[in-house]
CSV table of C-alpha atoms and ligand atoms in Angstrom, one decimal:
chain,number,residue,atom,x,y,z
A,1,MET,CA,46.0,40.9,-60.2
A,2,ASP,CA,48.8,43.2,-59.2
A,3,ALA,CA,46.5,45.7,-57.5
A,4,GLN,CA,45.3,42.9,-55.1
A,5,ARG,CA,48.7,42.8,-53.4
A,6,THR,CA,49.4,45.3,-50.7
A,7,PRO,CA,53.1,46.1,-50.8
A,8,LEU,CA,55.1,45.4,-47.7
A,9,VAL,CA,57.9,47.7,-46.7
A,10,VAL,CA,60.1,46.2,-43.9
A,11,ALA,CA,62.9,47.8,-41.9
A,12,ASN,CA,65.6,45.3,-41.3
A,13,TRP,CA,67.7,46.9,-38.6
A,14,LYS,CA,70.2,44.0,-38.5
A,15,MET,CA,72.5,44.3,-35.5
A,16,HIS,CA,71.7,48.0,-34.8
A,17,LYS,CA,69.9,50.0,-32.2
A,18,THR,CA,69.7,49.6,-28.4
A,19,ILE,CA,66.2,49.9,-26.8
A,20,PRO,CA,66.5,53.7,-26.3
A,21,GLU,CA,67.8,54.1,-29.9
A,22,ALA,CA,64.9,52.0,-31.2
A,23,LEU,CA,62.3,54.1,-29.2
A,24,ARG,CA,63.9,57.4,-30.4
A,25,PHE,CA,63.5,56.1,-34.0
A,26,LEU,CA,59.8,55.5,-33.4
A,27,ASP,CA,59.4,58.9,-31.8
A,28,ALA,CA,60.5,60.4,-35.1
A,29,PHE,CA,59.2,57.8,-37.5
A,30,LEU,CA,55.6,57.6,-36.4
A,31,PRO,CA,54.9,61.4,-36.7
A,32,ALA,CA,56.9,61.4,-40.0
A,33,LEU,CA,54.6,58.7,-41.4
A,34,GLU,CA,51.5,60.7,-40.3
A,35,GLY,CA,53.0,63.9,-41.7
A,36,LEU,CA,53.5,62.3,-45.1
A,37,GLY,CA,49.8,61.3,-45.1
A,38,ALA,CA,48.9,64.8,-44.2
A,39,GLN,CA,51.0,66.2,-47.0
A,40,GLY,CA,49.0,64.1,-49.4
A,41,ALA,CA,51.2,61.1,-49.9
A,42,PRO,CA,48.4,58.8,-50.9
A,43,GLY,CA,47.3,56.2,-48.4
A,44,VAL,CA,50.5,55.9,-46.5
A,45,GLY,CA,49.9,53.3,-43.8
A,46,ARG,CA,46.7,52.1,-45.6
A,47,VAL,CA,47.7,51.0,-49.1
A,48,VAL,CA,51.2,50.1,-47.9
A,49,GLU,CA,51.9,47.7,-45.1
A,50,VAL,CA,54.9,48.6,-42.9
A,51,ALA,CA,56.8,46.3,-40.5
A,52,ILE,CA,59.9,46.8,-38.4
A,53,ALA,CA,62.5,44.1,-37.6
A,54,PRO,CA,64.6,45.2,-34.7
A,55,PRO,CA,67.2,43.0,-33.0
A,56,PHE,CA,65.8,40.5,-30.5
A,57,THR,CA,66.7,42.7,-27.6
A,58,ALA,CA,64.4,45.5,-28.7
A,59,LEU,CA,61.5,43.4,-30.0
A,60,GLN,CA,59.4,43.7,-26.8
A,61,ALA,CA,59.9,47.5,-26.4
A,62,VAL,CA,59.3,48.2,-30.1
A,63,GLY,CA,56.2,45.9,-30.1
A,64,ALA,CA,54.7,47.7,-27.1
A,65,ARG,CA,55.2,51.1,-28.7
A,66,LEU,CA,53.8,49.9,-32.0
A,67,ARG,CA,50.7,48.5,-30.3
A,68,SER,CA,50.0,51.9,-28.9
A,69,ALA,CA,50.6,53.7,-32.2
A,70,THR,CA,47.7,54.8,-34.4
A,71,ALA,CA,49.2,53.3,-37.6
A,72,SER,CA,49.2,49.5,-37.8
A,73,ILE,CA,52.8,48.6,-38.1
A,74,GLY,CA,53.9,45.0,-37.9
A,75,LEU,CA,56.6,43.6,-35.7
A,76,ALA,CA,59.1,41.3,-37.4
A,77,ALA,CA,61.9,39.2,-36.0
A,78,GLN,CA,65.2,38.8,-37.9
A,79,ASN,CA,65.7,35.1,-37.2
A,80,VAL,CA,64.1,32.1,-35.6
A,81,HIS,CA,65.1,28.6,-34.5
A,82,PRO,CA,62.9,25.7,-35.9
A,83,GLU,CA,62.2,24.1,-32.5
A,84,PRO,CA,59.5,25.3,-30.2
A,85,GLN,CA,61.8,24.9,-27.2
A,86,GLY,CA,64.8,22.9,-26.1
A,87,ALA,CA,68.5,22.9,-25.3
A,88,TYR,CA,69.6,25.4,-28.0
A,89,THR,CA,71.6,27.9,-26.0
A,90,GLY,CA,71.3,31.4,-27.5
A,91,GLU,CA,68.4,30.7,-29.8
A,92,VAL,CA,64.9,32.1,-29.9
A,93,SER,CA,61.9,29.9,-30.8
A,94,PRO,CA,58.8,30.7,-32.9
A,95,VAL,CA,56.6,30.3,-29.9
A,96,MET,CA,58.6,33.1,-28.2
A,97,LEU,CA,58.2,35.3,-31.2
A,98,SER,CA,54.5,34.7,-31.5
A,99,ASP,CA,54.2,35.4,-27.8
A,100,LEU,CA,55.8,38.8,-28.4
A,101,GLY,CA,53.3,39.6,-31.0
A,102,CYS,CA,55.5,39.2,-34.1
A,103,ARG,CA,53.7,39.2,-37.4
A,104,TYR,CA,56.7,38.3,-39.5
A,105,VAL,CA,60.1,36.6,-39.3
A,106,ILE,CA,63.0,36.9,-41.8
A,107,VAL,CA,64.4,33.6,-42.8
A,108,GLY,CA,67.2,32.8,-45.2
A,109,HIS,CA,68.9,36.2,-45.2
A,110,SER,CA,72.2,36.1,-47.1
A,111,GLU,CA,74.0,37.3,-44.1
A,112,ARG,CA,72.8,34.2,-42.1
A,113,ARG,CA,73.6,32.0,-45.1
A,114,ARG,CA,77.2,33.4,-45.4
A,115,HIS,CA,78.2,34.2,-41.8
A,116,PHE,CA,76.4,31.4,-40.0
A,117,GLY,CA,76.4,28.6,-42.6
A,118,GLU,CA,72.7,28.3,-42.9
A,119,ASP,CA,71.7,26.0,-45.8
A,120,ASP,CA,68.5,25.5,-47.7
A,121,ALA,CA,67.5,22.5,-45.5
A,122,PHE,CA,67.8,24.5,-42.3
A,123,ILE,CA,66.0,27.5,-43.8
A,124,ASN,CA,63.2,25.1,-44.8
A,125,LYS,CA,62.8,23.9,-41.2
A,126,LYS,CA,62.7,27.5,-40.0
A,127,LEU,CA,60.1,28.5,-42.6
A,128,LEU,CA,57.8,25.6,-41.8
A,129,ALA,CA,58.2,26.2,-38.1
A,130,ALA,CA,57.3,29.9,-38.5
A,131,LEU,CA,54.2,29.0,-40.4
A,132,ARG,CA,53.2,26.4,-37.8
A,133,HIS,CA,53.3,29.0,-35.1
A,134,GLY,CA,51.4,31.7,-36.9
A,135,LEU,CA,54.3,33.8,-38.1
A,136,GLY,CA,54.6,35.1,-41.7
A,137,PRO,CA,58.0,34.1,-43.1
A,138,ILE,CA,59.9,36.7,-45.2
A,139,LEU,CA,62.1,34.3,-47.2
A,140,CYS,CA,65.2,36.0,-48.7
A,141,VAL,CA,66.7,34.6,-51.8
A,142,GLY,CA,69.4,36.1,-54.1
A,143,GLU,CA,72.5,35.4,-56.1
A,144,THR,CA,76.1,36.5,-55.5
A,145,LEU,CA,78.0,38.6,-58.0
A,146,GLU,CA,80.0,35.6,-59.0
A,147,GLU,CA,76.9,33.5,-59.6
A,148,ARG,CA,75.3,36.3,-61.6
A,149,ARG,CA,78.4,36.7,-63.8
A,150,ALA,CA,78.4,33.0,-64.4
A,151,GLY,CA,74.8,33.2,-65.6
A,152,ARG,CA,73.6,31.2,-62.7
A,153,THR,CA,71.1,33.7,-61.2
A,154,GLN,CA,67.9,31.7,-62.1
A,155,GLY,CA,69.5,28.4,-61.1
A,156,VAL,CA,70.4,29.8,-57.7
A,157,LEU,CA,67.0,31.3,-57.1
A,158,GLU,CA,65.3,28.1,-58.1
A,159,ARG,CA,67.5,26.0,-55.8
A,160,GLN,CA,67.0,28.4,-52.8
A,161,LEU,CA,63.2,28.5,-53.4
A,162,ARG,CA,62.7,24.8,-54.0
A,163,GLY,CA,64.9,24.1,-50.9
A,164,ALA,CA,63.2,26.5,-48.6
A,165,LEU,CA,59.7,25.6,-49.7
A,166,ALA,CA,60.0,21.8,-49.6
A,167,GLY,CA,56.9,20.4,-47.9
A,168,CYS,CA,55.2,23.8,-47.7
A,169,PRO,CA,51.5,23.3,-48.6
A,170,PRO,CA,49.7,25.9,-50.7
A,171,GLU,CA,47.8,27.3,-47.7
A,172,GLY,CA,51.2,28.0,-46.1
A,173,ALA,CA,52.7,29.3,-49.3
A,174,GLU,CA,50.2,32.1,-49.7
A,175,ARG,CA,51.2,33.5,-46.3
A,176,LEU,CA,54.8,33.9,-47.5
A,177,VAL,CA,56.6,37.0,-48.4
A,178,ILE,CA,59.6,36.5,-50.6
A,179,ALA,CA,62.4,39.0,-50.7
A,180,TYR,CA,64.6,39.0,-53.8
A,181,GLU,CA,67.8,40.3,-52.4
A,182,PRO,CA,70.8,40.1,-54.8
A,183,VAL,CA,73.8,39.7,-52.5
A,184,TRP,CA,75.9,42.1,-54.5
A,185,ALA,CA,73.4,44.9,-53.9
A,186,ILE,CA,73.2,44.5,-50.1
A,187,GLY,CA,75.0,47.2,-48.2
A,188,THR,CA,76.9,48.3,-51.3
A,189,GLY,CA,75.0,51.4,-52.2
A,190,VAL,CA,74.5,49.9,-55.7
A,191,ALA,CA,70.9,48.7,-56.0
A,192,ALA,CA,69.9,46.4,-58.8
A,193,SER,CA,68.4,48.2,-61.8
A,194,PRO,CA,64.6,48.3,-61.8
A,195,ASP,CA,64.8,45.8,-64.7
A,196,ASP,CA,67.0,43.4,-62.8
A,197,ALA,CA,64.7,43.7,-59.7
A,198,GLN,CA,61.6,43.1,-61.8
A,199,GLU,CA,63.3,40.1,-63.6
A,200,GLY,CA,64.3,38.6,-60.2
A,201,ALA,CA,60.8,39.1,-58.8
A,202,ARG,CA,59.1,37.8,-62.0
A,203,PHE,CA,61.2,34.7,-61.9
A,204,VAL,CA,60.3,34.1,-58.3
A,205,ARG,CA,56.6,34.4,-59.1
A,206,GLU,CA,57.0,32.1,-62.1
A,207,LEU,CA,58.4,29.4,-59.9
A,208,LEU,CA,55.6,30.0,-57.4
A,209,ARG,CA,53.2,29.5,-60.2
A,210,GLU,CA,54.8,26.2,-61.2
A,211,LEU,CA,54.8,25.0,-57.6
A,212,TYR,CA,51.4,26.3,-56.3
A,213,GLY,CA,49.4,27.6,-59.3
A,214,GLU,CA,48.2,30.9,-60.5
A,215,ALA,CA,46.1,32.0,-57.5
A,216,VAL,CA,48.8,31.5,-54.9
A,217,ALA,CA,51.5,33.0,-57.1
A,218,GLY,CA,49.3,36.0,-57.7
A,219,ARG,CA,48.8,36.6,-53.9
A,220,VAL,CA,52.4,36.2,-52.6
A,221,ARG,CA,54.2,39.4,-52.1
A,222,VAL,CA,57.7,39.6,-53.6
A,223,GLN,CA,59.9,42.4,-52.3
A,224,TYR,CA,63.1,43.7,-53.6
A,225,GLY,CA,66.0,44.3,-51.2
A,226,GLY,CA,69.5,45.7,-51.6
A,227,SER,CA,70.5,49.4,-51.2
A,228,VAL,CA,67.0,50.7,-51.4
A,229,GLN,CA,67.0,54.4,-50.8
A,230,PRO,CA,64.4,57.2,-51.0
A,231,GLY,CA,65.9,58.1,-54.4
A,232,ASN,CA,65.5,54.7,-56.0
A,233,ALA,CA,62.6,53.2,-54.1
A,234,TYR,CA,59.8,54.4,-56.5
A,235,GLU,CA,61.4,53.1,-59.7
A,236,LEU,CA,62.1,49.7,-58.1
A,237,MET,CA,58.7,49.3,-56.4
A,238,VAL,CA,56.6,50.5,-59.4
A,239,ARG,CA,57.6,47.5,-61.4
A,240,PRO,CA,54.8,45.0,-61.7
A,241,ASP,CA,56.2,42.0,-59.8
A,242,VAL,CA,57.9,44.1,-57.0
A,243,ASP,CA,55.6,44.4,-54.0
A,244,GLY,CA,57.5,46.6,-51.6
A,245,ALA,CA,61.0,46.5,-50.2
A,246,LEU,CA,63.2,45.0,-47.5
A,247,VAL,CA,65.4,47.9,-46.4
A,248,GLY,CA,68.6,47.7,-44.4
A,249,GLY,CA,70.8,50.8,-44.0
A,250,ALA,CA,68.2,53.4,-45.0
A,251,SER,CA,65.7,52.0,-42.5
A,252,LEU,CA,67.9,53.1,-39.6
A,253,ASP,CA,67.0,56.7,-40.3
A,254,PRO,CA,63.3,57.6,-39.5
A,255,GLU,CA,63.0,60.2,-42.2
A,256,GLN,CA,64.5,58.1,-44.9
A,257,PHE,CA,62.4,55.1,-44.0
A,258,ALA,CA,59.2,57.2,-43.9
A,259,GLN,CA,60.1,58.6,-47.3
A,260,ILE,CA,60.6,55.0,-48.7
A,261,VAL,CA,57.1,54.1,-47.4
A,262,ALA,CA,55.7,57.2,-49.1
A,263,GLU,CA,57.4,56.2,-52.4
A,264,ALA,CA,55.8,52.7,-52.0
A,265,ALA,CA,52.4,54.4,-51.7
A,266,LYS,CA,53.1,56.5,-54.9
A,267,ALA,CA,54.1,53.3,-56.7
A,268,VAL,CA,50.7,51.7,-55.7
A,269,GLN,CA,48.9,54.7,-57.2
A,270,ALA,CA,50.9,54.5,-60.4
A,271,LYS,CA,50.2,50.8,-60.7
A,272,GLY,CA,46.6,51.6,-60.2
B,1,13P,P1,70.8,47.4,-47.4
B,1,13P,O1,69.5,48.1,-47.7
B,1,13P,O2,71.6,48.0,-46.3
B,1,13P,O3,71.5,47.2,-48.7
B,1,13P,O4,70.4,46.0,-46.8
B,1,13P,C1,69.5,45.2,-47.5
B,1,13P,C2,69.1,44.0,-46.7
B,1,13P,O5,69.9,43.2,-46.5
B,1,13P,C3,67.8,44.0,-46.1
B,1,13P,O6,67.5,42.7,-45.6
């Protein structure tokens, strides 16, 4: 069952990189990825799927460069508005993202929940809209430190998942990627332990099983996110329910991000 899931490693650049900076990243990252393959890192770019989520302003330039690259790397957006068009100043619609060739869109990131007041109902609308327009939602869920200390981790994950997935049919659910991102691990340099990452991912999958059954739960990729680095990536991604990573800070550096992709490929081999 585990071997059927191709891990997905995504660079979430957040509010970083101008177009020239984004293109400079690709100038270094694409050869680094090929170089890792040449050095024998098994199946980089084949057994692992890679995607990059630049800011909106660089989506088109990055997409164009990725289309001309030899490796198949997905383009991802960091946010989307639920409506296809309309009077929503400053927003970007799922139709526009599809038009740019986006494969994925991140929804429910804790930074959007915290800084922009996005609640589960709004995230649900975004997720359903993304699916309607052919985008794969990467749904982020995760507890705060306070919630974890209060023993509420599973309750929070369950609320976020049930809220975001309301009205999502099984054929939509199997196109999802879920990122378990404990809020206390994001940008802190302190990743969850591999056991905690596995436990969060396992719980997500258990809830998917309850909602959609064994087949769908076995197909959905559950990433871990929060201070993933080249040095901890393998031990996190080798755990059975962890299918890749959503990487913030370390994804800004082409060598570090390429190394994380290589660690994901090693983890695939180990899981065999
Ligand atoms: P860091 O890798 O910088 O902790 O960020 C994780 C994250 O929020 C990815 O979406």
